[in-house]
Coordinates of C-alpha atoms in Angstrom, one line a residue:
M1 CA 107.9 151.3 175.1
G2 CA 110.1 150.1 178.0
N3 CA 111.5 147.1 176.1
S4 CA 112.0 149.2 173.0
R5 CA 114.2 151.6 174.9
G6 CA 116.0 148.6 176.5
V7 CA 116.8 147.0 173.2
R8 CA 117.9 150.2 171.8
G9 CA 120.2 150.9 174.6
W10 CA 121.8 147.3 174.5
R11 CA 122.2 147.5 170.7
L12 CA 123.9 150.9 170.8
T13 CA 126.3 149.5 173.6
A14 CA 127.0 146.5 171.6
L15 CA 127.5 148.2 168.3
A16 CA 129.8 150.9 170.0
A17 CA 131.9 148.3 171.9
I18 CA 132.3 145.9 168.8
A19 CA 133.1 148.7 166.5
W20 CA 135.7 150.1 168.9
G21 CA 137.2 146.6 169.2
L22 CA 137.4 146.1 165.4
F23 CA 138.9 149.7 165.0
T24 CA 141.5 148.9 167.6
I25 CA 142.5 145.6 166.0
T26 CA 142.6 147.1 162.5
V27 CA 145.0 149.9 163.7
L28 CA 147.1 147.2 165.5
H29 CA 147.3 145.3 162.1
I30 CA 148.4 148.4 160.2
I31 CA 151.1 149.5 162.6
S32 CA 152.6 146.1 163.7
S33 CA 155.0 144.2 161.5
H34 CA 153.4 140.9 162.0
D35 CA 152.2 139.0 159.0
P36 CA 148.3 138.8 159.2
I37 CA 148.3 135.8 156.8
Y38 CA 150.5 133.5 158.7
D39 CA 150.7 135.0 162.3
T40 CA 147.8 134.2 164.8
L41 CA 146.1 137.1 166.6
S42 CA 147.5 135.8 169.8
S43 CA 151.1 136.5 168.4
Y44 CA 150.3 140.2 168.6
T45 CA 150.8 140.0 172.3
I46 CA 154.5 140.6 171.3
T47 CA 154.7 143.3 168.9
D48 CA 157.1 146.2 167.9
R49 CA 154.3 148.7 167.9
G50 CA 150.9 148.7 169.5
E51 CA 151.6 146.6 172.7
G52 CA 148.5 146.1 174.7
M53 CA 146.0 147.0 171.7
L54 CA 145.1 143.2 171.3
G55 CA 144.0 142.8 174.9
A56 CA 141.9 146.0 174.7
S57 CA 140.3 145.1 171.5
V58 CA 139.3 141.6 172.6
L59 CA 137.9 143.0 175.9
S60 CA 135.8 145.5 174.0
V61 CA 134.3 142.6 171.9
A62 CA 133.7 140.8 175.0
V63 CA 131.7 143.7 176.4
G64 CA 129.8 144.1 173.1
S65 CA 129.0 140.4 173.1
L66 CA 127.5 140.6 176.7
A67 CA 125.4 143.6 175.2
V68 CA 124.2 141.6 172.6
L69 CA 123.0 139.0 174.9
G70 CA 121.2 141.9 176.8
A71 CA 119.5 143.0 173.6
L72 CA 118.2 139.4 172.8
I73 CA 116.7 139.2 176.5
A74 CA 115.2 142.7 176.4
G75 CA 113.8 141.9 172.9
G76 CA 112.0 138.9 174.1
V77 CA 113.8 136.5 171.7
P78 CA 113.0 132.9 172.5
M79 CA 116.2 131.4 174.0
T80 CA 117.1 128.3 175.9
F81 CA 119.3 128.3 179.0
S82 CA 121.9 126.7 176.9
T83 CA 121.9 129.6 174.4
K84 CA 122.5 132.1 177.1
A85 CA 125.1 130.1 178.8
L86 CA 127.1 129.6 175.6
L87 CA 126.9 133.3 174.7
M88 CA 128.3 134.1 178.2
L89 CA 131.0 131.5 177.8
W90 CA 131.9 133.1 174.4
A91 CA 132.3 136.5 176.2
L92 CA 134.0 135.0 179.2
G93 CA 136.4 133.2 177.0
L94 CA 137.5 136.4 175.1
A95 CA 137.8 138.3 178.4
V96 CA 140.1 135.6 180.0
A97 CA 142.1 135.3 176.7
A98 CA 142.7 139.1 176.9
V99 CA 143.7 139.1 180.6
F100 CA 146.1 136.0 180.1
P101 CA 148.2 136.6 176.9
A102 CA 149.7 133.8 174.9
S103 CA 153.2 132.7 175.8
Y104 CA 156.0 133.9 173.4
P105 CA 159.7 134.7 173.7
P106 CA 161.4 136.7 175.1
S107 CA 159.2 136.5 178.2
P108 CA 157.5 133.0 178.0
N109 CA 154.9 132.4 180.5
P110 CA 153.6 128.7 180.0
L111 CA 150.7 129.1 182.4
S112 CA 149.4 132.1 180.9
G113 CA 149.8 130.7 177.5
D114 CA 147.9 127.4 178.5
I115 CA 145.1 129.6 180.0
H116 CA 144.9 131.7 176.9
L117 CA 144.8 128.7 174.5
Y118 CA 141.9 126.8 176.4
S119 CA 139.9 130.0 176.8
C120 CA 140.2 130.8 173.1
L121 CA 139.1 127.1 172.3
I122 CA 136.2 127.5 174.7
A123 CA 135.2 131.0 173.0
F124 CA 135.5 129.8 169.4
A125 CA 133.4 126.7 170.2
S126 CA 130.8 128.3 172.2
L127 CA 129.5 131.0 169.8
P128 CA 128.6 128.6 166.9
G129 CA 127.2 126.4 169.6
A130 CA 124.9 129.2 170.8
A131 CA 123.8 129.7 167.2
I132 CA 122.8 126.1 166.8
T133 CA 120.8 126.1 170.1
M134 CA 118.7 128.9 168.7
L135 CA 117.4 127.0 165.7
E136 CA 114.7 125.0 167.6
P137 CA 113.4 128.0 169.6
L138 CA 113.3 130.2 166.5
R139 CA 111.6 127.3 164.4
G140 CA 108.9 128.6 162.1
T141 CA 110.1 132.3 162.3
A142 CA 111.7 134.5 159.7
E143 CA 114.6 135.2 162.1
R144 CA 115.6 131.5 162.0
V145 CA 116.7 132.0 158.4
F146 CA 119.3 134.5 159.4
V147 CA 120.9 132.0 161.8
V148 CA 120.8 129.2 159.3
R149 CA 122.5 131.5 156.7
W150 CA 125.2 132.4 159.1
L151 CA 125.9 128.7 160.1
K152 CA 126.6 127.8 156.6
F153 CA 129.4 130.4 156.5
G154 CA 130.4 130.5 160.3
L155 CA 130.8 126.8 160.7
A156 CA 132.9 126.6 157.5
A157 CA 135.1 129.3 158.7
V158 CA 135.6 127.6 162.2
G159 CA 136.3 124.3 160.5
L160 CA 138.9 125.8 158.2
F161 CA 140.7 127.4 161.4
A162 CA 140.7 124.3 163.3
L163 CA 142.1 122.4 160.4
S164 CA 145.0 125.0 159.9
F165 CA 145.5 125.2 163.6
L166 CA 146.0 121.4 163.6
F167 CA 148.4 121.6 160.7
V168 CA 150.5 124.2 162.6
R169 CA 150.7 122.0 165.6
L170 CA 151.8 119.0 163.7
D171 CA 154.3 121.0 161.7
E172 CA 155.8 122.3 165.1
A173 CA 155.9 118.6 166.1
G174 CA 158.2 117.8 163.2
V175 CA 155.7 116.0 161.0
Q176 CA 157.1 117.2 157.7
P177 CA 154.4 116.9 155.2
F178 CA 152.3 119.2 157.2
H179 CA 154.6 122.1 156.7
V180 CA 153.3 122.4 153.1
L181 CA 149.9 122.4 154.3
T182 CA 150.4 125.2 156.7
E183 CA 151.4 127.2 153.6
V184 CA 148.1 126.2 151.6
L185 CA 145.9 126.9 154.5
P186 CA 147.6 129.5 156.6
V187 CA 146.4 129.7 160.1
G188 CA 146.4 133.6 160.4
A189 CA 144.1 134.0 157.4
T190 CA 141.6 131.4 158.6
Q191 CA 141.6 132.9 162.1
R192 CA 140.8 136.3 160.8
L193 CA 138.0 134.7 158.6
T194 CA 136.5 133.2 161.8
L195 CA 136.8 136.5 163.5
I196 CA 134.8 138.1 160.8
A197 CA 132.1 135.2 160.9
N198 CA 131.8 135.7 164.7
V199 CA 131.3 139.4 164.5
A200 CA 128.8 138.8 161.7
L201 CA 126.9 136.4 163.9
L202 CA 126.9 139.0 166.7
L203 CA 125.3 141.5 164.3
V204 CA 122.7 138.8 163.1
L205 CA 121.7 138.4 166.7
L206 CA 121.3 142.2 167.1
R207 CA 119.0 142.3 164.1
I208 CA 117.0 139.4 165.5
A209 CA 116.5 141.2 168.7
V210 CA 115.3 144.3 167.1
R211 CA 113.0 142.4 164.6
T212 CA 111.5 140.5 167.6
E213 CA 110.9 143.3 169.7
T214 CA 109.4 145.3 166.7
A215 CA 107.2 142.4 166.0
R216 CA 105.9 142.1 169.5
A217 CA 105.3 145.7 169.8
A218 CA 103.1 145.6 166.6
V219 CA 101.2 142.7 168.0
L220 CA 100.5 144.6 171.3
V221 CA 99.3 147.7 169.3
T222 CA 97.0 145.6 167.0
S223 CA 95.5 143.7 170.0
A224 CA 95.0 146.9 172.2
P225 CA 91.3 147.8 172.6
Q226 CA 90.2 150.5 170.3
P227 CA 88.5 153.6 171.9

């Protein structure tokens, strides 16, 4: 029963934090004049309305992500050290990105911008990596199917975002043909698709934690000596 209450507490914390983060960033998209198709989330650091909401949203998702890890541990989900480390890197990358905003005029801060960029890269690489490292420990379980299904969607989303980000960088460097590609594969849209994929994985992991804990509890009840 202790573990069950533990998983329930972590799950509620994770759901509340992630939901608040999504609510905050949704409101920011509504009230800001940025273009969600072509503008990255980082660009919302400088906005006409809703300044500070981006950082609050990202920090909330980071807290929720740590709670997801807590639920997995409390539920007894088999994980390697790499899985735990990558999940923590994902949450830490989000937190650092929230504290150090991207650098944009009229108040550029190149150091903060670089920290923001690399922390985002670490975060976006770590979460899919954590999902991949779970495949072997979950081999032979129904829970592994959930992770495999996500990987088909999540890795595709991350790949599209990486490609569109590269197009933007090459366009900024003055490589003319890539300007057309930034229109065909807009970085804002692919980044938001990646965000949806990441949140979906966090929910998948929560489901795995609950299912694993429930299965373990059922085994304990079945194996308990009968009076």
